[in-house]
Amino acid sequence: MAAATTIHPILDFSSHENNESYAMGELALDEPRSPQNTFEMRPITRQRQIIILISSFLTICITIGLNQSYGVFQSYYISPTQNMLPKTTVNEGALVAFVGTLGSGLTWAGSIVVNPMMTRLGAKGSKYICVTGVVFTSLGFGLASVCKEVWQLLLTQGLLYGIGSSLLYYPILSTAPEYFNIHRGSAMGFILSGAGIGGLIFSPLIRFLLTSIGPR
C-alpha cells in the first residue's frame, strides 16, 4: 500500500498581519492631514493665560454687555426730551425696540457664518475676523451717534454692531478654552461672566452719559 500523504495548507501570514495592522489603525497614518484643521497656538504660560482671561472678559463685556444695555438707549430714543431723533419717534416704540432686537439677533445668529469661517481660515484667519469685528462694532456705535432717523439706527446700531459683535464673540469661545487644560471650566465661567457684569456696568454708565452730555 502506498503511504498516505499529508498535505499541509500554506498559511499566508502577511495578509493576517495586514489585517491586524488595519484593525489597529496603523494604515490610517498614510492619510494626509488637512492643514486647515491644524491649530497652532503660542506656548501656554501663566502670563499668557492671564492676558487671555482679561482680554476675553472685556470683549464679552463689550459685545454681550452692551446688547443687554440697549433698554437704556431705547428709553432715551423714545423720551420726549431727547433732541436726536424726530419727536414722532415717541410713537415708534416697536421700531426702536427692533434696533436692539436686530443687534442681539445677529450676534447669536452669526455663528452660522462665523464658525465655518474660522474652520476654513484657521488660527491666523481668526485674528482678521476679530479685527473686522472691532471695525464693525466701532462704526456701528460711532455712526449711530449722528443718526437722525430710526431707520439709520437700524443700519448702524442694529446691523453693523450686530455683525461686529458676532465676529468678536465666537472666536473668543473657540480659542480661549484651548489655553486652559486644568481650570478650563473656571476660566470660561469668568470670561462669560463679562456678559452680566458688562450689562451691570454699562446700563448706569450709558444713562449718565446720555443725560449729561447727550448721544454725540
Coordinates of N, CA and C in Angstrom, one line a residue:
M1 N 0.8 -1.2 0.0 CA 0.0 0.0 0.0 C 0.9 1.2 0.0
A2 N 0.4 2.2 -0.7 CA 1.2 3.5 -0.8 C 1.0 4.2 0.5
A3 N 2.0 4.8 0.9 CA 2.0 5.6 2.2 C 1.1 6.8 2.0
A4 N 0.3 7.1 3.1 CA -0.6 8.2 3.0 C 0.2 9.5 3.0
T5 N -0.2 10.4 2.2 CA 0.4 11.7 2.0 C -0.4 12.8 2.8
T6 N 0.3 13.5 3.7 CA -0.4 14.5 4.4 C -0.1 15.9 3.8
I7 N -1.1 16.6 3.4 CA -1.0 17.9 2.8 C -1.2 19.0 3.8
H8 N -0.2 19.8 4.1 CA -0.4 20.9 5.0 C -0.7 22.2 4.2
P9 N -1.7 22.9 4.7 CA -2.1 24.1 4.0 C -1.0 25.2 4.2
I10 N -0.8 26.0 3.2 CA 0.2 27.1 3.2 C -0.5 28.3 3.8
L11 N 0.0 28.8 5.0 CA -0.6 29.9 5.7 C 0.0 31.2 5.2
D12 N -0.8 32.1 4.9 CA -0.4 33.5 4.4 C -0.4 34.4 5.6
F13 N 0.8 34.5 6.3 CA 0.8 35.3 7.5 C 0.9 36.8 7.1
S14 N 1.3 37.1 5.9 CA 1.4 38.5 5.5 C 0.0 39.2 5.5
S15 N -1.0 38.5 5.0 CA -2.3 39.1 4.9 C -2.9 39.2 6.4
H16 N -2.5 38.2 7.2 CA -3.0 38.3 8.6 C -2.4 39.5 9.3
E17 N -1.1 39.7 9.1 CA -0.5 40.9 9.7 C -1.1 42.2 9.2
N18 N -1.4 42.2 7.9 CA -2.0 43.4 7.3 C -3.4 43.7 8.0
N19 N -4.1 42.6 8.2 CA -5.4 42.8 8.8 C -5.3 43.3 10.2
E20 N -4.3 42.8 11.0 CA -4.1 43.3 12.3 C -3.7 44.7 12.3
S21 N -2.8 45.1 11.4 CA -2.4 46.5 11.4 C -3.5 47.4 11.0
Y22 N -4.4 46.9 10.1 CA -5.5 47.7 9.7 C -6.5 47.9 10.9
A23 N -6.6 46.8 11.6 CA -7.5 46.8 12.8 C -7.0 47.8 13.9
M24 N -5.6 47.8 14.0 CA -5.0 48.7 15.0 C -5.0 50.2 14.5
G25 N -5.4 50.4 13.3 CA -5.4 51.8 12.8 C -4.1 52.3 12.3
E26 N -3.1 51.4 12.0 CA -1.8 51.8 11.6 C -1.8 52.3 10.2
L27 N -2.7 51.8 9.3 CA -2.7 52.3 8.0 C -3.3 53.7 7.8
A28 N -3.9 54.1 8.8 CA -4.5 55.5 8.8 C -3.5 56.6 8.8
L29 N -2.2 56.2 9.2 CA -1.1 57.1 9.2 C -0.8 57.7 7.9
D30 N -1.1 56.9 6.8 CA -0.7 57.3 5.5 C -1.7 58.4 4.9
E31 N -2.8 58.6 5.6 CA -3.7 59.6 5.1 C -3.2 61.0 5.4
P32 N -3.2 61.9 4.4 CA -2.7 63.3 4.6 C -3.7 64.0 5.6
R33 N -3.1 64.9 6.4 CA -3.9 65.7 7.3 C -4.0 67.1 6.7
S34 N -5.3 67.5 6.7 CA -5.6 68.8 6.1 C -4.9 69.9 6.9
P35 N -4.2 70.9 6.3 CA -3.6 71.9 7.1 C -4.6 72.9 7.6
Q36 N -5.8 72.9 7.1 CA -6.8 73.9 7.6 C -7.3 73.5 8.9
N37 N -7.2 72.2 9.3 CA -7.7 71.8 10.6 C -6.7 71.8 11.7
T38 N -5.4 72.1 11.4 CA -4.4 72.2 12.4 C -4.4 73.5 13.0
F39 N -4.3 73.6 14.3 CA -4.4 74.8 15.1 C -3.1 75.0 15.9
E40 N -2.3 75.9 15.5 CA -1.0 76.2 16.1 C -1.2 77.3 17.1
M41 N -0.9 77.0 18.4 CA -1.0 78.0 19.5 C 0.3 78.4 19.9
R42 N 0.4 79.6 20.5 CA 1.6 80.0 21.1 C 1.8 79.2 22.4
P43 N 3.1 79.2 22.9 CA 3.3 78.5 24.2 C 2.5 78.9 25.3
I44 N 1.9 78.0 26.0 CA 1.0 78.4 27.1 C 1.8 78.7 28.4
T45 N 1.7 79.9 28.8 CA 2.4 80.3 30.0 C 1.3 81.0 31.0
R46 N 1.7 81.2 32.2 CA 0.8 81.8 33.2 C 0.5 83.2 32.7
Q47 N 1.5 84.0 32.2 CA 1.2 85.3 31.8 C 0.2 85.4 30.6
R48 N 0.4 84.4 29.7 CA -0.5 84.4 28.5 C -1.9 84.0 28.9
Q49 N -2.0 83.1 29.9 CA -3.4 82.8 30.4 C -4.1 84.0 31.0
I50 N -3.3 84.8 31.8 CA -3.9 86.0 32.4 C -4.4 87.0 31.3
I51 N -3.5 87.1 30.3 CA -3.9 88.0 29.2 C -5.1 87.5 28.5
I52 N -5.2 86.2 28.2 CA -6.4 85.7 27.6 C -7.7 85.9 28.5
L53 N -7.5 85.7 29.8 CA -8.6 85.9 30.7 C -9.2 87.3 30.6
I54 N -8.2 88.3 30.8 CA -8.7 89.7 30.9 C -9.2 90.2 29.5
S55 N -8.5 89.9 28.4 CA -9.0 90.4 27.1 C -10.3 89.7 26.7
S56 N -10.5 88.4 27.0 CA -11.7 87.8 26.6 C -12.9 88.3 27.5
F57 N -12.6 88.5 28.8 CA -13.6 89.1 29.7 C -14.1 90.4 29.2
L58 N -13.1 91.3 28.8 CA -13.5 92.7 28.4 C -14.3 92.6 27.0
T59 N -13.9 91.7 26.2 CA -14.6 91.5 24.9 C -16.0 91.1 25.1
I60 N -16.2 90.1 26.0 CA -17.6 89.7 26.3 C -18.4 90.9 26.9
C61 N -17.7 91.7 27.7 CA -18.4 92.9 28.3 C -18.9 93.8 27.2
I62 N -18.1 94.0 26.2 CA -18.4 95.0 25.2 C -19.5 94.4 24.2
T63 N -19.4 93.2 23.9 CA -20.3 92.6 22.9 C -21.7 92.3 23.6
I64 N -21.7 91.4 24.5 CA -23.0 90.9 25.1 C -23.4 92.0 26.2
G65 N -22.5 92.6 26.9 CA -22.9 93.6 27.9 C -23.7 94.7 27.3
L66 N -23.2 95.3 26.2 CA -23.8 96.4 25.5 C -25.2 96.0 24.9
N67 N -25.2 94.7 24.5 CA -26.5 94.2 24.0 C -27.6 94.2 25.0
Q68 N -27.2 93.8 26.2 CA -28.1 93.8 27.3 C -28.5 95.2 27.9
S69 N -27.7 96.2 27.5 CA -28.0 97.5 28.0 C -28.8 98.4 27.0
Y70 N -29.3 97.7 25.9 CA -30.0 98.5 24.9 C -31.3 99.2 25.5
G71 N -31.8 98.6 26.5 CA -33.1 99.2 27.1 C -32.9 100.7 27.5
V72 N -31.6 101.0 27.9 CA -31.3 102.4 28.3 C -31.4 103.3 27.0
F73 N -30.8 102.8 25.9 CA -30.9 103.6 24.7 C -32.3 103.7 24.2
Q74 N -33.1 102.6 24.3 CA -34.5 102.7 23.9 C -35.3 103.7 24.7
S75 N -35.1 103.8 26.0 CA -35.8 104.7 26.8 C -35.4 106.2 26.4
Y76 N -34.2 106.4 26.0 CA -33.8 107.7 25.6 C -34.3 108.1 24.3
Y77 N -34.3 107.1 23.3 CA -34.8 107.4 22.0 C -36.3 107.8 21.9
I78 N -37.1 107.2 22.8 CA -38.5 107.5 22.8 C -38.9 108.5 23.8
S79 N -38.0 109.1 24.5 CA -38.3 110.1 25.5 C -38.6 111.4 24.9
P80 N -39.6 112.2 25.4 CA -39.9 113.5 24.7 C -38.8 114.5 24.9
T81 N -37.9 114.3 25.8 CA -36.8 115.3 26.0 C -35.6 115.2 25.1
Q82 N -35.5 114.1 24.3 CA -34.3 113.8 23.5 C -34.4 114.8 22.3
N83 N -33.2 115.1 21.8 CA -33.1 116.0 20.7 C -32.3 115.4 19.5
M84 N -32.3 114.1 19.5 CA -31.5 113.4 18.5 C -32.4 112.9 17.3
L85 N -33.6 112.4 17.6 CA -34.5 111.9 16.6 C -35.7 112.8 16.6
P86 N -36.5 112.6 15.5 CA -37.8 113.4 15.5 C -38.7 113.1 16.6
K87 N -39.5 114.1 17.0 CA -40.4 114.0 18.1 C -41.4 112.9 17.9
T88 N -41.7 112.5 16.7 CA -42.7 111.5 16.4 C -42.1 110.1 16.8
T89 N -40.9 110.0 17.1 CA -40.3 108.7 17.5 C -40.9 108.2 18.8
V90 N -41.6 109.0 19.5 CA -42.3 108.6 20.7 C -43.3 107.6 20.4
N91 N -43.9 107.7 19.2 CA -45.0 106.7 18.8 C -44.4 105.5 18.0
E92 N -43.1 105.4 17.9 CA -42.5 104.3 17.2 C -41.7 103.4 18.1
G93 N -42.3 103.1 19.2 CA -41.6 102.3 20.2 C -41.2 100.9 19.7
A94 N -42.1 100.3 18.9 CA -41.8 99.0 18.4 C -40.6 99.0 17.5
L95 N -40.6 100.0 16.6 CA -39.5 100.1 15.6 C -38.2 100.4 16.4
V96 N -38.2 101.2 17.4 CA -37.0 101.5 18.1 C -36.5 100.2 18.9
A97 N -37.5 99.5 19.4 CA -37.1 98.2 20.1 C -36.5 97.2 19.1
F98 N -36.9 97.3 17.9 CA -36.4 96.3 16.9 C -34.9 96.6 16.6
V99 N -34.4 97.8 16.9 CA -33.0 98.1 16.7 C -32.1 97.1 17.6
G100 N -32.5 97.1 18.9 CA -31.8 96.2 19.8 C -32.0 94.7 19.5
T101 N -33.2 94.4 19.1 CA -33.5 93.0 18.7 C -32.6 92.6 17.5
L102 N -32.5 93.5 16.6 CA -31.6 93.2 15.4 C -30.2 92.9 15.8
G103 N -29.7 93.8 16.7 CA -28.3 93.7 17.1 C -28.1 92.4 17.9
S104 N -29.0 92.0 18.8 CA -28.8 90.8 19.6 C -29.0 89.6 18.7
G105 N -30.0 89.6 17.8 CA -30.3 88.5 16.9 C -29.1 88.2 16.0
L106 N -28.5 89.2 15.4 CA -27.3 89.0 14.6 C -26.1 88.5 15.4
T107 N -26.0 88.9 16.6 CA -24.9 88.4 17.4 C -25.0 86.9 17.6
W108 N -26.2 86.3 17.9 CA -26.3 84.9 18.1 C -26.4 84.2 16.8
A109 N -27.1 84.7 15.8 CA -27.3 84.0 14.5 C -26.0 84.0 13.7
G110 N -25.1 84.9 14.0 CA -23.8 85.0 13.3 C -23.0 83.7 13.4
S111 N -23.2 82.9 14.3 CA -22.5 81.6 14.4 C -22.6 80.8 13.2
I112 N -23.7 80.9 12.4 CA -23.9 80.1 11.2 C -22.8 80.5 10.2
V113 N -22.4 81.7 10.2 CA -21.4 82.2 9.2 C -20.0 82.2 9.9
V114 N -19.8 82.6 11.1 CA -18.5 82.9 11.7 C -17.8 81.6 12.0
N115 N -18.5 80.6 12.5 CA -17.8 79.3 12.8 C -17.3 78.6 11.6
P116 N -18.0 78.5 10.4 CA -17.4 78.0 9.2 C -16.2 78.8 8.7
M117 N -16.3 80.1 8.9 CA -15.2 81.0 8.5 C -13.9 80.6 9.3
M118 N -14.0 80.4 10.6 CA -12.9 80.1 11.5 C -12.3 78.8 11.1
T119 N -13.2 77.8 10.8 CA -12.7 76.5 10.4 C -12.0 76.5 9.1
R120 N -12.4 77.4 8.2 CA -11.8 77.5 6.9 C -10.5 78.3 6.9
L121 N -10.4 79.3 7.7 CA -9.3 80.2 7.7 C -8.2 79.8 8.7
G122 N -8.6 79.1 9.7 CA -7.6 78.7 10.7 C -7.3 79.8 11.8
A123 N -6.2 79.6 12.5 CA -5.9 80.4 13.7 C -5.6 81.9 13.2
K124 N -4.8 82.0 12.1 CA -4.5 83.3 11.6 C -5.7 84.0 11.1
G125 N -6.6 83.3 10.5 CA -7.8 83.9 10.0 C -8.7 84.4 11.1
S126 N -8.7 83.8 12.3 CA -9.5 84.2 13.4 C -9.1 85.6 13.8
K127 N -7.8 85.9 13.7 CA -7.3 87.3 14.1 C -7.9 88.3 13.2
Y128 N -8.0 88.1 11.9 CA -8.6 89.0 11.0 C -10.1 89.1 11.2
I129 N -10.7 88.0 11.6 CA -12.1 88.1 11.9 C -12.4 89.0 13.1
C130 N -11.5 88.9 14.1 CA -11.7 89.8 15.3 C -11.4 91.2 15.0
V131 N -10.4 91.5 14.2 CA -10.1 92.9 13.8 C -11.3 93.4 13.0
T132 N -11.9 92.6 12.1 CA -13.1 93.1 11.3 C -14.2 93.4 12.3
G133 N -14.4 92.5 13.3 CA -15.4 92.8 14.3 C -15.2 94.1 15.1
V134 N -14.0 94.4 15.4 CA -13.7 95.7 16.1 C -14.1 96.8 15.2
V135 N -13.8 96.8 13.9 CA -14.1 97.8 13.0 C -15.7 98.0 12.8
F136 N -16.4 96.9 12.7 CA -17.8 96.9 12.5 C -18.5 97.5 13.8
T137 N -18.0 97.0 15.0 CA -18.6 97.5 16.2 C -18.4 99.0 16.4
S138 N -17.2 99.4 16.1 CA -16.8 100.9 16.3 C -17.6 101.7 15.3
L139 N -17.8 101.3 14.1 CA -18.5 102.0 13.1 C -20.0 102.0 13.5
G140 N -20.5 100.9 14.1 CA -21.9 100.9 14.4 C -22.3 101.9 15.5
F141 N -21.5 102.0 16.5 CA -21.8 103.0 17.6 C -21.4 104.4 17.2
G142 N -20.3 104.5 16.4 CA -19.9 105.8 16.0 C -20.9 106.5 15.1
L143 N -21.3 105.8 14.1 CA -22.3 106.3 13.2 C -23.7 106.5 13.8
A144 N -24.0 105.6 14.8 CA -25.3 105.8 15.5 C -25.4 107.1 16.2
S145 N -24.3 107.7 16.6 CA -24.4 108.9 17.4 C -24.8 110.1 16.5
V146 N -24.7 110.0 15.2 CA -25.0 111.1 14.3 C -26.3 110.8 13.5
C147 N -27.0 109.7 13.9 CA -28.3 109.3 13.2 C -29.4 110.3 13.6
K148 N -30.3 110.5 12.6 CA -31.4 111.4 12.8 C -32.7 110.8 12.5
E149 N -32.7 109.5 12.1 CA -33.9 108.7 11.8 C -33.7 107.3 12.4
V150 N -34.9 106.7 12.7 CA -34.8 105.4 13.3 C -34.2 104.3 12.3
W151 N -34.5 104.5 11.0 CA -34.0 103.5 10.0 C -32.5 103.6 9.9
Q152 N -31.9 104.7 10.2 CA -30.5 104.9 10.3 C -29.9 104.1 11.5
L153 N -30.6 104.1 12.6 CA -30.2 103.3 13.8 C -30.3 101.8 13.5
L154 N -31.2 101.4 12.7 CA -31.3 100.0 12.3 C -30.1 99.6 11.5
L155 N -29.6 100.5 10.7 CA -28.4 100.1 9.9 C -27.1 100.2 10.7
T156 N -27.0 101.0 11.7 CA -25.8 101.3 12.4 C -25.8 100.5 13.7
Q157 N -26.6 100.9 14.7 CA -26.6 100.2 16.0 C -27.2 98.8 15.9
G158 N -28.0 98.6 14.9 CA -28.6 97.3 14.7 C -27.7 96.4 13.9
L159 N -27.6 96.7 12.6 CA -26.9 95.8 11.6 C -25.4 95.8 11.8
L160 N -24.7 97.0 11.8 CA -23.3 97.0 11.9 C -22.8 96.4 13.2
Y161 N -23.4 96.9 14.3 CA -23.0 96.5 15.6 C -23.3 95.0 15.8
G162 N -24.4 94.5 15.3 CA -24.7 93.1 15.4 C -23.7 92.2 14.7
I163 N -23.3 92.6 13.5 CA -22.3 91.8 12.8 C -21.0 91.9 13.5
G164 N -20.6 93.0 13.9 CA -19.3 93.2 14.6 C -19.2 92.4 15.9
S165 N -20.3 92.4 16.7 CA -20.2 91.7 18.0 C -20.2 90.2 17.7
S166 N -20.8 89.7 16.7 CA -20.8 88.3 16.4 C -19.4 87.9 15.9
L167 N -18.7 88.7 15.1 CA -17.3 88.5 14.7 C -16.3 88.5 15.9
L168 N -16.7 89.1 17.0 CA -15.8 89.2 18.1 C -16.1 88.0 19.1
Y169 N -17.4 87.7 19.2 CA -17.8 86.7 20.3 C -17.4 85.3 20.0
Y170 N -17.6 84.8 18.8 CA -17.4 83.4 18.6 C -15.9 83.0 18.5
P171 N -15.0 83.8 18.0 CA -13.6 83.5 18.1 C -13.1 83.4 19.5
I172 N -13.7 84.1 20.5 CA -13.3 84.0 21.9 C -13.8 82.7 22.4
L173 N -15.0 82.2 22.1 CA -15.5 81.0 22.6 C -14.7 79.8 22.1
S174 N -14.1 79.9 20.9 CA -13.4 78.7 20.3 C -11.9 78.7 20.6
T175 N -11.3 79.9 20.9 CA -9.9 80.0 21.2 C -9.5 79.9 22.6
A176 N -10.3 80.7 23.5 CA -9.9 80.8 24.9 C -9.8 79.4 25.6
P177 N -10.7 78.5 25.4 CA -10.6 77.2 26.1 C -9.4 76.4 25.9
E178 N -8.7 76.6 24.7 CA -7.5 75.8 24.4 C -6.3 76.2 25.3
Y179 N -6.4 77.3 25.9 CA -5.3 77.8 26.8 C -5.4 77.3 28.2
F180 N -6.5 76.6 28.5 CA -6.7 76.1 29.9 C -7.1 74.6 29.9
N181 N -6.2 73.8 30.4 CA -6.4 72.4 30.5 C -6.9 71.9 31.8
I182 N -6.5 72.6 32.9 CA -6.9 72.1 34.2 C -8.1 72.9 34.7
H183 N -8.1 74.2 34.7 CA -9.2 75.0 35.2 C -10.0 75.6 34.1
R184 N -10.3 74.8 33.1 CA -11.0 75.3 31.9 C -12.4 75.8 32.2
G185 N -13.1 75.1 33.1 CA -14.4 75.5 33.4 C -14.5 76.8 34.2
S186 N -13.5 76.9 35.1 CA -13.5 78.2 35.9 C -13.1 79.4 35.0
A187 N -12.2 79.1 34.1 CA -11.7 80.2 33.2 C -12.9 80.7 32.3
M188 N -13.6 79.7 31.7 CA -14.7 80.1 30.8 C -15.9 80.7 31.6
G189 N -16.0 80.3 32.9 CA -17.1 80.9 33.7 C -16.7 82.4 34.0
F190 N -15.4 82.6 34.3 CA -15.0 84.0 34.5 C -15.2 84.9 33.2
I191 N -14.8 84.3 32.1 CA -14.9 85.0 30.8 C -16.3 85.3 30.5
L192 N -17.2 84.3 30.6 CA -18.6 84.6 30.2 C -19.4 85.4 31.2
S193 N -18.8 85.5 32.4 CA -19.5 86.4 33.4 C -19.4 87.9 33.0
G194 N -18.6 88.2 32.0 CA -18.5 89.5 31.5 C -19.8 90.0 30.9
A195 N -20.6 89.0 30.4 CA -21.9 89.4 29.9 C -22.8 90.1 30.9
G196 N -22.9 89.5 32.1 CA -23.8 90.1 33.1 C -23.1 91.3 33.8
I197 N -21.8 91.2 34.0 CA -21.1 92.3 34.6 C -21.1 93.5 33.7
G198 N -20.9 93.3 32.4 CA -21.0 94.3 31.4 C -22.3 95.1 31.4
G199 N -23.4 94.3 31.4 CA -24.7 94.9 31.5 C -24.9 95.7 32.8
L200 N -24.4 95.2 33.9 CA -24.5 95.9 35.1 C -23.7 97.2 35.2
I201 N -22.6 97.2 34.5 CA -21.8 98.4 34.5 C -22.2 99.4 33.4
F202 N -22.5 98.9 32.2 CA -22.9 99.8 31.1 C -24.2 100.5 31.3
S203 N -25.2 99.8 31.9 CA -26.5 100.4 32.0 C -26.5 101.8 32.7
P204 N -26.0 101.9 34.0 CA -26.0 103.2 34.6 C -25.0 104.1 34.0
L205 N -23.9 103.6 33.4 CA -22.9 104.5 32.7 C -23.5 105.2 31.5
I206 N -24.2 104.4 30.7 CA -24.9 104.9 29.5 C -26.0 105.9 29.8
R207 N -26.7 105.6 30.9 CA -27.8 106.5 31.3 C -27.2 107.9 31.8
F208 N -26.1 107.8 32.5 CA -25.4 109.0 33.0 C -24.9 109.9 31.8
L209 N -24.3 109.2 30.8 CA -23.7 109.9 29.7 C -24.8 110.5 28.8
L210 N -25.8 109.8 28.6 CA -26.9 110.3 27.7 C -27.6 111.5 28.4
T211 N -27.8 111.5 29.7 CA -28.4 112.7 30.3 C -27.5 113.8 30.6
S212 N -26.2 113.6 30.7 CA -25.2 114.7 31.0 C -24.7 115.3 29.7
I213 N -24.2 114.5 28.8 CA -23.6 115.1 27.6 C -24.3 114.8 26.3
G214 N -25.3 113.9 26.3 CA -26.1 113.6 25.1 C -25.4 112.5 24.3
P215 N -26.1 112.1 23.2 CA -25.6 111.0 22.4 C -24.4 111.3 21.6
R216 N -24.1 112.6 21.3 CA -23.0 113.0 20.5 C -21.8 113.5 21.3

